[in-house]
Coordinates of C-alpha atoms and ligand atoms in Angstrom, one line a residue:
M1 CA -29.8 -21.0 23.8
S2 CA -28.8 -24.6 24.4
Y3 CA -26.6 -24.3 27.4
Q4 CA -24.9 -27.4 28.9
P5 CA -24.0 -28.0 32.5
T6 CA -20.5 -29.2 31.9
L7 CA -17.0 -27.8 32.4
G8 CA -16.2 -28.8 28.8
Y9 CA -19.1 -26.7 27.5
A10 CA -18.0 -23.7 29.6
Q11 CA -14.4 -24.0 28.4
E12 CA -15.5 -24.2 24.8
Q13 CA -17.6 -21.0 25.2
D14 CA -14.5 -19.3 26.6
R15 CA -12.5 -20.4 23.6
Q16 CA -15.1 -19.0 21.3
D17 CA -15.5 -15.8 23.2
P18 CA -14.2 -12.8 21.2
L19 CA -13.8 -10.8 24.5
R20 CA -11.7 -13.5 26.1
P21 CA -8.4 -11.5 25.7
Y22 CA -9.7 -8.7 27.9
R23 CA -9.5 -10.8 31.0
E24 CA -5.7 -10.4 30.8
Q25 CA -6.1 -6.7 31.0
F26 CA -7.2 -6.9 34.7
Y27 CA -5.6 -8.0 37.9
F28 CA -7.4 -10.7 39.9
P29 CA -7.0 -11.0 43.7
Q30 CA -5.5 -14.4 44.5
H31 CA -6.8 -17.3 46.7
N32 CA -4.6 -20.3 47.4
G33 CA -2.4 -19.4 44.4
R34 CA -5.1 -18.9 41.8
D35 CA -7.4 -16.2 40.6
V36 CA -10.4 -15.8 42.8
L37 CA -13.9 -16.2 41.3
Y38 CA -14.6 -12.5 41.3
F39 CA -18.3 -11.6 41.1
T40 CA -18.3 -8.2 42.6
G41 CA -17.7 -6.0 39.6
N42 CA -21.0 -4.4 40.6
S43 CA -19.4 -3.2 43.8
L44 CA -15.8 -2.5 42.9
G45 CA -14.5 -3.4 39.4
L46 CA -11.1 -5.0 39.1
Q47 CA -8.0 -2.9 38.4
P48 CA -7.1 -2.5 34.8
V49 CA -3.4 -3.3 34.2
S50 CA -3.3 0.0 32.3
A51 CA -4.4 2.0 35.4
R52 CA -1.0 2.2 36.9
D53 CA 0.7 3.8 33.9
A54 CA -2.1 6.3 33.5
L55 CA -1.7 7.4 37.0
L56 CA 2.1 7.5 36.9
Q57 CA 1.9 9.6 33.7
E58 CA 0.0 12.3 35.6
L59 CA 2.4 12.1 38.6
E60 CA 5.2 12.5 36.1
H61 CA 3.5 15.4 34.4
W62 CA 3.2 17.2 37.8
K63 CA 6.7 16.4 38.7
T64 CA 8.0 17.8 35.5
H65 CA 5.8 20.8 35.0
G66 CA 4.4 21.8 38.3
V67 CA 1.6 24.3 37.7
E68 CA 2.4 24.5 34.0
G69 CA 0.9 21.0 33.8
H70 CA -2.4 22.8 33.4
F71 CA -1.4 24.0 29.9
R72 CA 1.2 21.4 28.7
G73 CA 1.3 18.0 27.2
E74 CA -1.3 16.0 25.3
M75 CA -3.8 16.2 28.1
P76 CA -3.4 19.6 29.8
W77 CA -5.2 19.6 33.1
L78 CA -7.1 22.7 32.3
E79 CA -9.1 20.8 29.7
Y80 CA -9.1 17.5 31.4
H81 CA -12.8 16.9 31.8
K82 CA -13.1 17.2 28.0
F83 CA -10.9 14.2 27.4
L84 CA -13.5 12.0 29.1
Q85 CA -16.6 13.4 27.4
P86 CA -16.7 11.4 24.2
Q87 CA -16.4 8.0 25.8
T88 CA -18.7 9.0 28.7
A89 CA -21.3 10.1 26.2
H90 CA -21.1 6.8 24.5
I91 CA -21.6 4.9 27.8
A92 CA -24.6 7.0 28.6
G93 CA -26.1 7.2 25.1
A94 CA -25.9 10.9 25.1
K95 CA -24.4 13.8 23.2
E96 CA -20.9 14.9 24.4
E97 CA -22.2 18.2 25.7
E98 CA -24.8 16.4 27.8
V99 CA -22.3 14.6 30.0
V100 CA -19.5 15.5 32.3
V101 CA -17.3 13.7 34.8
M102 CA -17.0 15.4 38.1
N103 CA -17.2 15.0 41.9
T104 CA -18.6 11.8 43.3
L105 CA -22.0 10.2 42.9
T106 CA -24.0 11.3 45.9
T107 CA -22.6 14.8 45.5
N108 CA -23.8 14.9 42.0
L109 CA -27.2 13.6 43.0
H110 CA -27.6 16.5 45.3
L111 CA -26.4 19.0 42.6
M112 CA -28.9 17.6 40.2
M113 CA -31.7 17.8 42.8
V114 CA -30.8 21.4 43.4
S115 CA -31.7 22.0 39.8
F116 CA -34.5 19.5 39.3
Y117 CA -36.2 19.3 42.7
R118 CA -37.6 22.7 43.3
P119 CA -40.9 22.1 45.0
T120 CA -43.8 24.5 44.9
A121 CA -46.8 24.5 47.2
G122 CA -48.7 22.2 44.9
R123 CA -45.9 20.1 43.5
Y124 CA -43.4 18.8 46.1
K125 CA -43.3 15.0 45.8
I126 CA -40.5 12.8 44.8
I127 CA -41.4 9.3 43.5
M128 CA -38.7 6.7 43.9
E129 CA -38.4 2.9 44.2
A130 CA -38.8 1.4 47.6
G131 CA -35.5 -0.2 48.8
A132 CA -33.3 2.2 46.9
F133 CA -29.6 2.3 47.8
P134 CA -29.2 4.0 51.2
S135 CA -27.2 6.9 49.9
D136 CA -30.0 7.8 47.5
Q137 CA -32.6 7.5 50.3
Y138 CA -30.6 9.8 52.5
A139 CA -30.0 12.3 49.7
V140 CA -33.7 12.4 48.9
E141 CA -34.8 12.5 52.5
S142 CA -32.4 15.4 53.3
Q143 CA -33.5 17.3 50.1
V144 CA -37.2 17.2 51.1
R145 CA -36.3 18.2 54.7
W146 CA -34.2 21.1 53.3
H147 CA -37.2 22.4 51.5
G148 CA -39.3 22.1 54.7
Y149 CA -41.2 18.8 54.1
T150 CA -41.2 15.6 56.0
P151 CA -40.3 12.4 54.1
E152 CA -43.9 11.2 54.9
Q153 CA -45.3 14.2 53.1
A154 CA -43.0 14.4 50.1
I155 CA -41.6 10.9 49.4
V156 CA -43.6 8.3 47.5
E157 CA -42.0 4.9 47.4
V158 CA -43.1 2.4 44.9
A159 CA -42.9 -1.1 46.4
P160 CA -43.4 -4.5 44.8
V161 CA -46.8 -6.2 45.2
E162 CA -47.1 -8.6 48.1
G163 CA -45.2 -11.8 47.5
E164 CA -42.9 -10.3 44.7
E165 CA -39.5 -8.7 44.9
C166 CA -39.4 -6.8 41.7
L167 CA -41.5 -3.9 40.5
R168 CA -44.0 -4.1 37.7
T169 CA -43.6 -1.3 35.2
E170 CA -47.4 -0.8 35.2
D171 CA -47.3 -0.2 39.0
I172 CA -44.6 2.4 38.6
I173 CA -46.6 4.2 35.9
A174 CA -49.7 3.9 38.0
A175 CA -48.0 5.5 41.0
I176 CA -46.7 8.4 38.8
E177 CA -50.3 8.9 37.5
R178 CA -51.8 8.8 41.0
H179 CA -49.4 11.4 42.4
G180 CA -48.7 13.1 39.2
R181 CA -50.1 16.5 39.9
E182 CA -48.2 16.8 43.2
T183 CA -45.0 15.3 41.8
A184 CA -41.9 17.4 41.2
L185 CA -39.5 14.7 40.4
V186 CA -39.4 11.0 39.6
M187 CA -36.0 9.7 40.8
F188 CA -35.3 6.0 40.1
G189 CA -32.3 3.8 40.1
G190 CA -31.5 2.4 36.7
V191 CA -30.7 -1.1 37.9
N192 CA -31.7 -1.7 41.5
Y193 CA -28.6 -2.7 43.5
F194 CA -30.5 -5.3 45.6
T195 CA -32.7 -7.1 43.1
G196 CA -30.7 -6.4 40.0
Q197 CA -33.9 -5.3 38.2
F198 CA -33.2 -3.0 35.2
F199 CA -36.2 -0.6 35.2
D200 CA -38.0 0.4 32.0
L201 CA -36.4 3.9 32.0
P202 CA -38.0 5.3 28.8
A203 CA -41.5 4.3 30.2
I204 CA -40.7 6.1 33.5
V205 CA -39.5 9.2 31.7
E206 CA -42.7 9.2 29.5
A207 CA -45.0 8.9 32.5
A208 CA -43.1 11.6 34.5
H209 CA -43.2 14.0 31.6
K210 CA -46.9 13.4 31.1
A211 CA -47.4 14.4 34.7
D212 CA -45.2 17.5 34.1
A213 CA -42.5 16.2 36.5
Y214 CA -38.8 15.7 35.9
A215 CA -37.3 12.3 35.5
G216 CA -33.8 11.6 36.9
F217 CA -31.9 8.4 37.4
D218 CA -29.1 7.0 39.5
L219 CA -27.3 4.7 37.1
A220 CA -24.6 3.5 39.5
H221 CA -25.5 -0.2 38.7
A222 CA -26.4 0.6 35.1
A223 CA -23.4 2.5 33.7
G224 CA -21.1 0.0 31.9
N225 CA -23.6 -2.8 32.5
V226 CA -26.7 -2.2 30.4
P227 CA -27.4 -0.2 27.2
L228 CA -28.3 3.4 27.9
Y229 CA -29.9 5.9 25.6
L230 CA -30.4 8.8 27.9
H231 CA -30.7 11.4 25.2
D232 CA -33.3 9.5 23.1
W233 CA -35.2 8.5 26.2
N234 CA -35.4 12.1 27.0
A235 CA -34.3 11.8 30.6
D236 CA -33.8 15.1 32.4
F237 CA -30.7 14.1 34.3
A238 CA -28.7 11.1 35.5
V239 CA -25.7 10.4 37.7
W240 CA -23.5 7.4 38.1
C241 CA -20.2 6.3 39.6
S242 CA -17.2 4.9 37.9
Y243 CA -15.8 2.4 40.4
K244 CA -18.5 -0.3 39.9
Y245 CA -18.8 -1.7 36.3
L246 CA -16.6 1.1 35.0
N247 CA -13.5 -0.3 36.9
S248 CA -12.0 3.1 37.8
G249 CA -11.0 2.4 41.4
P250 CA -12.2 3.2 44.9
G251 CA -13.7 6.6 45.2
G252 CA -13.5 7.0 41.4
P253 CA -15.3 10.0 39.9
S254 CA -18.9 10.3 39.0
G255 CA -20.5 10.9 35.7
A256 CA -23.5 13.2 35.2
F257 CA -26.0 13.7 32.3
V258 CA -28.1 16.7 31.8
H259 CA -30.4 16.7 28.8
E260 CA -29.4 19.4 26.3
R261 CA -32.7 21.2 26.7
H262 CA -31.7 22.0 30.2
G263 CA -28.0 22.2 29.6
N264 CA -28.6 25.0 27.1
N265 CA -30.7 26.9 29.6
P266 CA -28.4 29.2 31.6
G267 CA -31.4 30.4 33.7
L268 CA -31.8 26.9 35.3
P269 CA -31.0 27.4 39.0
R270 CA -27.9 25.4 40.2
F271 CA -25.1 25.5 42.7
A272 CA -22.2 27.0 40.8
G273 CA -18.4 27.0 40.9
W274 CA -15.7 28.5 38.8
W275 CA -15.2 25.3 36.7
G276 CA -18.7 25.6 35.4
H277 CA -18.2 29.2 34.4
D278 CA -17.8 30.4 30.8
E279 CA -14.3 29.3 29.9
S280 CA -13.3 32.4 28.0
E281 CA -13.8 34.4 31.2
R282 CA -12.9 31.9 33.9
F283 CA -9.6 33.5 34.7
L284 CA -10.8 37.0 34.6
M285 CA -12.0 36.4 38.1
R286 CA -15.1 38.6 37.6
K287 CA -18.4 38.6 39.4
G288 CA -21.5 37.1 37.9
F289 CA -21.8 33.4 37.1
R290 CA -22.3 32.5 33.4
P291 CA -22.5 28.7 32.9
I292 CA -20.8 26.8 30.2
K293 CA -23.4 25.2 27.9
G294 CA -24.2 21.6 28.7
A295 CA -23.6 19.4 31.6
A296 CA -20.1 21.0 32.1
G297 CA -22.0 24.0 33.4
W298 CA -22.6 22.1 36.6
Q299 CA -18.9 21.6 37.4
L300 CA -17.8 23.2 40.6
S301 CA -14.1 22.5 40.8
N302 CA -11.1 21.8 38.7
A303 CA -10.7 18.2 37.6
Q304 CA -9.6 15.4 40.0
V305 CA -6.9 14.5 37.5
F306 CA -5.5 11.4 39.2
S307 CA -8.8 9.7 39.5
F308 CA -9.9 10.9 36.0
A309 CA -6.7 9.5 34.5
V310 CA -7.5 6.0 35.9
H311 CA -11.1 6.4 34.7
K312 CA -9.9 7.3 31.2
A313 CA -7.7 4.2 31.1
S314 CA -10.8 2.1 31.9
L315 CA -13.0 4.0 29.4
D316 CA -10.4 3.2 26.7
I317 CA -11.0 -0.5 27.4
F318 CA -14.7 -0.2 27.1
Q319 CA -14.3 1.6 23.8
Q320 CA -12.0 -1.2 22.4
A321 CA -14.2 -4.0 23.6
S322 CA -17.4 -2.1 22.3
L323 CA -20.6 -1.9 24.2
P324 CA -22.7 -4.2 21.9
A325 CA -20.2 -7.0 22.2
L326 CA -20.1 -6.6 25.9
R327 CA -23.9 -6.7 26.2
A328 CA -24.1 -9.7 24.0
K329 CA -21.6 -11.6 26.1
S330 CA -23.2 -10.4 29.3
E331 CA -26.6 -11.7 28.4
K332 CA -25.2 -15.0 27.5
L333 CA -22.9 -15.3 30.6
T334 CA -25.6 -14.3 33.0
G335 CA -28.1 -16.5 31.2
Y336 CA -25.6 -19.4 31.7
L337 CA -25.4 -18.7 35.5
E338 CA -29.2 -18.7 35.6
F339 CA -29.4 -21.9 33.7
L340 CA -26.9 -23.6 36.0
I341 CA -28.8 -22.5 39.1
R342 CA -32.0 -23.8 37.6
E343 CA -30.4 -27.1 37.0
I344 CA -29.4 -27.3 40.7
N345 CA -33.0 -26.3 41.6
R346 CA -34.5 -29.0 39.4
E347 CA -35.8 -31.3 42.2
K348 CA -36.4 -28.6 44.8
E349 CA -35.7 -24.9 44.8
R350 CA -32.5 -24.5 46.8
F351 CA -31.4 -21.1 45.5
H352 CA -34.1 -18.5 44.8
I353 CA -33.2 -16.0 42.2
I354 CA -35.1 -12.7 42.7
T355 CA -33.7 -10.9 39.6
P356 CA -36.0 -10.9 36.6
N357 CA -35.5 -13.7 34.2
D358 CA -36.1 -11.5 31.2
P359 CA -32.6 -10.5 30.0
Q360 CA -34.0 -7.1 29.0
A361 CA -35.0 -6.4 32.6
R362 CA -31.6 -7.1 34.1
G363 CA -27.9 -6.5 33.6
C364 CA -25.3 -9.0 34.6
Q365 CA -26.1 -9.4 38.2
L366 CA -28.2 -12.2 39.7
S367 CA -29.4 -11.8 43.3
I368 CA -29.9 -15.1 45.1
Y369 CA -32.3 -14.7 48.0
T370 CA -31.9 -16.7 51.2
H371 CA -34.6 -16.9 53.8
H372 CA -32.2 -18.0 56.6
D373 CA -28.6 -18.7 57.2
G374 CA -27.6 -16.5 54.2
K375 CA -24.4 -15.3 55.8
R376 CA -23.3 -18.9 56.2
L377 CA -23.7 -19.5 52.5
Y378 CA -21.7 -16.4 51.8
N379 CA -18.9 -17.5 54.2
Y380 CA -18.8 -20.9 52.5
L381 CA -18.3 -19.3 49.1
E382 CA -15.6 -17.0 50.5
E383 CA -13.7 -19.9 52.0
N384 CA -13.8 -21.5 48.5
G385 CA -12.3 -18.6 46.7
V386 CA -15.4 -16.7 45.7
I387 CA -15.7 -13.0 46.1
S388 CA -19.4 -12.2 46.1
D389 CA -21.4 -10.1 48.4
W390 CA -24.0 -10.3 51.1
R391 CA -26.7 -7.8 51.6
E392 CA -29.2 -7.9 54.5
D393 CA -32.9 -8.1 53.4
N394 CA -34.2 -4.6 53.0
L395 CA -37.4 -5.5 51.2
H396 CA -39.4 -6.9 54.1
G397 CA -39.2 -4.2 56.7
G398 CA -36.1 -5.4 58.6
E399 CA -38.0 -7.8 60.8
V400 CA -35.4 -10.5 60.4
E401 CA -32.2 -11.3 62.4
P402 CA -29.0 -10.0 60.8
G403 CA -27.2 -12.7 58.8
Q404 CA -30.3 -14.6 58.0
A405 CA -32.5 -13.3 55.2
G406 CA -30.9 -11.4 52.4
V407 CA -29.2 -11.7 49.1
I408 CA -26.0 -13.0 47.7
R409 CA -25.3 -10.8 44.7
V410 CA -23.4 -12.4 41.9
A411 CA -22.3 -10.3 38.9
P412 CA -20.4 -12.1 36.1
V413 CA -18.9 -9.2 34.3
P414 CA -18.4 -9.7 30.5
L415 CA -15.1 -7.8 30.4
Y416 CA -13.2 -10.2 32.7
N417 CA -15.4 -13.1 33.9
S418 CA -15.4 -16.4 32.0
F419 CA -17.9 -19.1 31.5
Q420 CA -15.6 -21.3 33.5
D421 CA -15.8 -18.9 36.4
V422 CA -19.6 -19.2 36.3
F423 CA -19.4 -23.0 36.0
E424 CA -17.1 -23.3 39.0
F425 CA -19.3 -21.0 41.1
A426 CA -22.4 -23.0 40.3
R427 CA -20.5 -26.2 41.2
L428 CA -19.8 -24.7 44.6
L429 CA -23.5 -23.9 45.1
K430 CA -24.4 -27.4 44.1
D431 CA -22.0 -28.9 46.7
Y432 CA -23.1 -26.5 49.4
G433 CA -24.2 -28.4 52.5
K434 CA -23.1 -31.7 51.1
K435 CA -19.8 -32.0 52.9
Ligands
LIG501 C1 -22.8 2.6 44.8 C2 -24.0 3.5 44.9 C3 -23.9 4.7 45.6 C4 -22.6 5.2 46.2 O1 -22.5 6.6 46.2 P1 -21.1 7.3 46.4 O2 -21.5 8.7 46.5 O3 -20.3 7.0 45.2 O4 -20.4 6.8 47.6 C5 -25.0 5.5 45.6 N1 -26.2 5.2 45.0 C6 -26.3 4.0 44.4 C7 -27.6 3.6 43.7 C8 -25.2 3.1 44.3 O5 -25.3 1.9 43.7

């Protein structure tokens, strides 16, 4: 790829970009009368213009039909989760029956661990990445305590080797092999929120299964960002949220994947609710839970229609834009950001990227590590119309002053970010400290 560090080059790439029109389908916050440079699609994706109508339509449906809205119209609420299954399956690389949209992410992580973390005297460990997102750490910690273990006994964290920030696949595999016989579950993020590393998920599944353990993933930073083939990879379960790359708004619903070999096993223990019960009998209000086949059998409650409606509007955009086209642009756009930062670093390293430079080992996010004064760089960017985000260092044991060491995470999102956005961001980095 022959990138060039000029505005003209960036603008030319935008002119040639087949996904260029999608930018107009999103609202950008404003700064001094122009669009901000928005790089936090990894935290909260922008609002699709179509979200409002999707939401209003359901409000109208409720207004017009009251409870009959469950049965009427093109998308009766009774069936609502089904309308999201095909596109969700596509995002996850799964069969339709293997996915369902329900609840929120951490809730679903717990529901999945109820089914897939059932420790026995000899097999009680969970292997996860060190520095996982706090909610995942708390979920795992509370699960092992709930089963009567301490985190020290039951949680194995795989950390990067001294002097590195990312994990080597061989070290993950080695940890699984080392603890294999005592391991009940390998639970990893898909893309680590801090480093932006996209783990080798099929290799993790294979190693976990070789050890007779389950493999589950939190794909919060992966869904809508990187190609996923959960069915073919043979993952046991996965969960993700819809408000990051999937642009479905704050508190948006979560997606869950359960491989069909488990989805078709009604004997698999789970926490149940009426919405996961056999549909033909749901309203007979009888005793005795009989799960629907597939991931839908883990549903507890009736659909959160308003948030699902917005999610559906966003999934429609993904379908139109197409995942291969999004990934192709994403690799190029993030590659351009990396190139521009390397240009700035030519004489001396001013901005240290900790995200892997192999495009196959990352999504669109780059994490720029600062040893000190990181918050000041973040504030400078903010004053100049950049929305990025600042995360305190969690890799080095918290022995640093807040606001000093940490990462600025920058995620150019292929649906709505442009090459010019990336160019302007890099120009700000270049000028940092010079005025
Ligand atoms: C964003 C994120 C969460 C947030 O969980 P919610 O239940 O949606 O609040 C959890 N885990 C990971 C890995 C995340 O990136």
